């Protein structure tokens, strides 16, 4: 059966990122449908080329997928070093700052990415935005006292440069969704985030907020896949904080 345009794009981005993988690497394996494509293509390449790679999963869902596909895994605490993490994103901007956590895995994803020499994001064109914030920003919250934490987040948002301020508690099949780490997720419906680094720092300063889905200055590159199978690679400029559209980019379109 032919792939949908969205799957074609995700698979193209994943195949391109797979070219960065070398025999013997330890890889952080992201979570979500795009990251799932990467894990599937990685498994196929490992079998075809008989290369050995060790994965570090960023969620229980990715553990199950990797195990099903025969990709060997180690826990983060059992690896000394991660060469590269390949993960999806819900949004990325021209600074390569990200919103992540649509799959409720942002905490493990951030810890694994922060432990990696390089984070490579794989995405389709729909994830590229001029300003972060149309996608509701997930934040991971300790369950103890969560309604107090919600009030503190609401007060914080009143003083922040955002367009919307609604906070929803993410639900699963039986009430509030509980993450792999035993926390709740709040989704912040902000519309537009004027200053992502300032918001990320302010959220992290609230007791009860474990982490936000804002990944600031973490992605080294974004590989964008298109429905026609072509890809584009945007690498982080050397000076952190410089918009990528103001510097020479490594842009690469291939068939
Ligand atoms: C999970 C994530 C995902 O990477 C993000 O939600 C993108 O998912 P998809 O590739 O399915 O669009 O952050 O927590």
PDB file of N, CA, C and O in Angstrom, residues 8 19 27 32 51 60 73 80 90 104 109 119 133 136-137 143 175 182 186 188 190 193 211 215:
ATOM      1  N   UNK A   8       5.277   9.545   4.044  1.00  0.00           N
ATOM      2  CA  UNK A   8       6.378   9.699   3.084  1.00  0.00           C
ATOM      3  C   UNK A   8       7.394  10.721   3.627  1.00  0.00           C
ATOM      4  O   UNK A   8       8.604  10.504   3.582  1.00  0.00           O
ATOM      5  N   UNK A  19      21.473   8.243   7.774  1.00  0.00           N
ATOM      6  CA  UNK A  19      22.787   8.335   7.120  1.00  0.00           C
ATOM      7  C   UNK A  19      23.861   8.817   8.101  1.00  0.00           C
ATOM      8  O   UNK A  19      25.051   8.655   7.861  1.00  0.00           O
ATOM      9  N   UNK A  27      22.767   5.430  20.486  1.00  0.00           N
ATOM     10  CA  UNK A  27      21.793   6.396  19.965  1.00  0.00           C
ATOM     11  C   UNK A  27      20.630   6.597  20.921  1.00  0.00           C
ATOM     12  O   UNK A  27      20.027   5.614  21.387  1.00  0.00           O
ATOM     13  N   UNK A  32       7.299   8.949  19.351  1.00  0.00           N
ATOM     14  CA  UNK A  32       6.310   9.548  18.446  1.00  0.00           C
ATOM     15  C   UNK A  32       6.319   8.847  17.105  1.00  0.00           C
ATOM     16  O   UNK A  32       7.115   7.929  16.862  1.00  0.00           O
ATOM     17  N   UNK A  51      25.353  -3.910  11.063  1.00  0.00           N
ATOM     18  CA  UNK A  51      26.018  -2.971  11.963  1.00  0.00           C
ATOM     19  C   UNK A  51      25.415  -3.150  13.353  1.00  0.00           C
ATOM     20  O   UNK A  51      24.302  -3.649  13.509  1.00  0.00           O
ATOM     21  N   UNK A  60       8.409   4.372  27.418  1.00  0.00           N
ATOM     22  CA  UNK A  60       8.056   2.949  27.427  1.00  0.00           C
ATOM     23  C   UNK A  60       7.584   2.536  26.028  1.00  0.00           C
ATOM     24  O   UNK A  60       7.851   1.415  25.582  1.00  0.00           O
ATOM     25  N   UNK A  73      18.768  -2.397  23.448  1.00  0.00           N
ATOM     26  CA  UNK A  73      18.624  -1.197  24.278  1.00  0.00           C
ATOM     27  C   UNK A  73      19.472  -1.296  25.533  1.00  0.00           C
ATOM     28  O   UNK A  73      19.707  -2.388  26.045  1.00  0.00           O
ATOM     29  N   UNK A  80      27.833   5.212  29.068  1.00  0.00           N
ATOM     30  CA  UNK A  80      28.666   6.335  29.482  1.00  0.00           C
ATOM     31  C   UNK A  80      28.417   7.558  28.624  1.00  0.00           C
ATOM     32  O   UNK A  80      28.600   8.696  29.070  1.00  0.00           O
ATOM     33  N   UNK A  90       7.093  18.699  18.014  1.00  0.00           N
ATOM     34  CA  UNK A  90       5.761  19.210  17.679  1.00  0.00           C
ATOM     35  C   UNK A  90       5.850  20.534  16.935  1.00  0.00           C
ATOM     36  O   UNK A  90       4.988  20.840  16.112  1.00  0.00           O
ATOM     37  N   UNK A 104       3.733  12.965  25.454  1.00  0.00           N
ATOM     38  CA  UNK A 104       3.855  12.889  26.915  1.00  0.00           C
ATOM     39  C   UNK A 104       5.192  12.313  27.388  1.00  0.00           C
ATOM     40  O   UNK A 104       5.298  11.836  28.514  1.00  0.00           O
ATOM     41  N   UNK A 109      12.724  12.440  27.166  1.00  0.00           N
ATOM     42  CA  UNK A 109      13.314  12.951  25.910  1.00  0.00           C
ATOM     43  C   UNK A 109      14.340  14.038  26.202  1.00  0.00           C
ATOM     44  O   UNK A 109      15.413  14.077  25.595  1.00  0.00           O
ATOM     45  N   UNK A 119      21.812  16.352  19.244  1.00  0.00           N
ATOM     46  CA  UNK A 119      20.402  16.011  19.069  1.00  0.00           C
ATOM     47  C   UNK A 119      19.985  16.395  17.656  1.00  0.00           C
ATOM     48  O   UNK A 119      20.110  17.559  17.253  1.00  0.00           O
ATOM     49  N   UNK A 133       4.298  28.108  19.747  1.00  0.00           N
ATOM     50  CA  UNK A 133       3.163  28.351  20.637  1.00  0.00           C
ATOM     51  C   UNK A 133       1.808  27.965  20.105  1.00  0.00           C
ATOM     52  O   UNK A 133       0.862  27.857  20.884  1.00  0.00           O
ATOM     53  N   UNK A 136      -0.105  23.446  21.737  1.00  0.00           N
ATOM     54  CA  UNK A 136      -0.151  23.635  23.187  1.00  0.00           C
ATOM     55  C   UNK A 136       1.131  23.117  23.848  1.00  0.00           C
ATOM     56  O   UNK A 136       1.557  21.989  23.590  1.00  0.00           O
ATOM     57  N   UNK A 137       1.727  23.958  24.695  1.00  0.00           N
ATOM     58  CA  UNK A 137       3.007  23.603  25.314  1.00  0.00           C
ATOM     59  C   UNK A 137       2.787  22.637  26.483  1.00  0.00           C
ATOM     60  O   UNK A 137       2.162  22.998  27.480  1.00  0.00           O
ATOM     61  N   UNK A 143       2.444  15.136  40.768  1.00  0.00           N
ATOM     62  CA  UNK A 143       1.020  14.984  41.107  1.00  0.00           C
ATOM     63  C   UNK A 143       0.675  15.633  42.448  1.00  0.00           C
ATOM     64  O   UNK A 143      -0.389  16.202  42.597  1.00  0.00           O
ATOM     65  N   UNK A 175      -9.076   9.187  33.399  1.00  0.00           N
ATOM     66  CA  UNK A 175      -8.717  10.383  34.168  1.00  0.00           C
ATOM     67  C   UNK A 175      -7.416  10.995  33.671  1.00  0.00           C
ATOM     68  O   UNK A 175      -6.998  10.741  32.537  1.00  0.00           O
ATOM     69  N   UNK A 182       5.470   9.002  36.219  1.00  0.00           N
ATOM     70  CA  UNK A 182       4.467   9.099  37.283  1.00  0.00           C
ATOM     71  C   UNK A 182       3.932  10.502  37.516  1.00  0.00           C
ATOM     72  O   UNK A 182       3.414  10.798  38.602  1.00  0.00           O
ATOM     73  N   UNK A 186       0.328  19.193  32.045  1.00  0.00           N
ATOM     74  CA  UNK A 186      -0.525  20.340  31.728  1.00  0.00           C
ATOM     75  C   UNK A 186      -0.206  20.740  30.290  1.00  0.00           C
ATOM     76  O   UNK A 186       0.970  20.775  29.899  1.00  0.00           O
ATOM     77  N   UNK A 188      -0.418  23.985  27.910  1.00  0.00           N
ATOM     78  CA  UNK A 188      -0.599  25.446  27.986  1.00  0.00           C
ATOM     79  C   UNK A 188      -0.943  25.956  26.594  1.00  0.00           C
ATOM     80  O   UNK A 188      -0.131  25.849  25.669  1.00  0.00           O
ATOM     81  N   UNK A 190      -1.082  28.652  24.485  1.00  0.00           N
ATOM     82  CA  UNK A 190      -0.483  29.988  24.504  1.00  0.00           C
ATOM     83  C   UNK A 190      -0.632  30.733  23.180  1.00  0.00           C
ATOM     84  O   UNK A 190      -0.476  31.950  23.140  1.00  0.00           O
ATOM     85  N   UNK A 193       4.403  32.270  21.731  1.00  0.00           N
ATOM     86  CA  UNK A 193       5.337  32.451  22.857  1.00  0.00           C
ATOM     87  C   UNK A 193       6.341  33.520  22.431  1.00  0.00           C
ATOM     88  O   UNK A 193       7.155  33.294  21.532  1.00  0.00           O
ATOM     89  N   UNK A 211       9.525  19.692  34.288  1.00  0.00           N
ATOM     90  CA  UNK A 211      10.184  20.159  33.059  1.00  0.00           C
ATOM     91  C   UNK A 211       9.122  20.705  32.120  1.00  0.00           C
ATOM     92  O   UNK A 211       7.963  20.313  32.203  1.00  0.00           O
ATOM     93  N   UNK A 215      12.426  22.999  24.349  1.00  0.00           N
ATOM     94  CA  UNK A 215      13.806  22.533  24.218  1.00  0.00           C
ATOM     95  C   UNK A 215      14.586  23.698  23.612  1.00  0.00           C
ATOM     96  O   UNK A 215      14.482  23.977  22.409  1.00  0.00           O
TER      97      UNK A 215
END
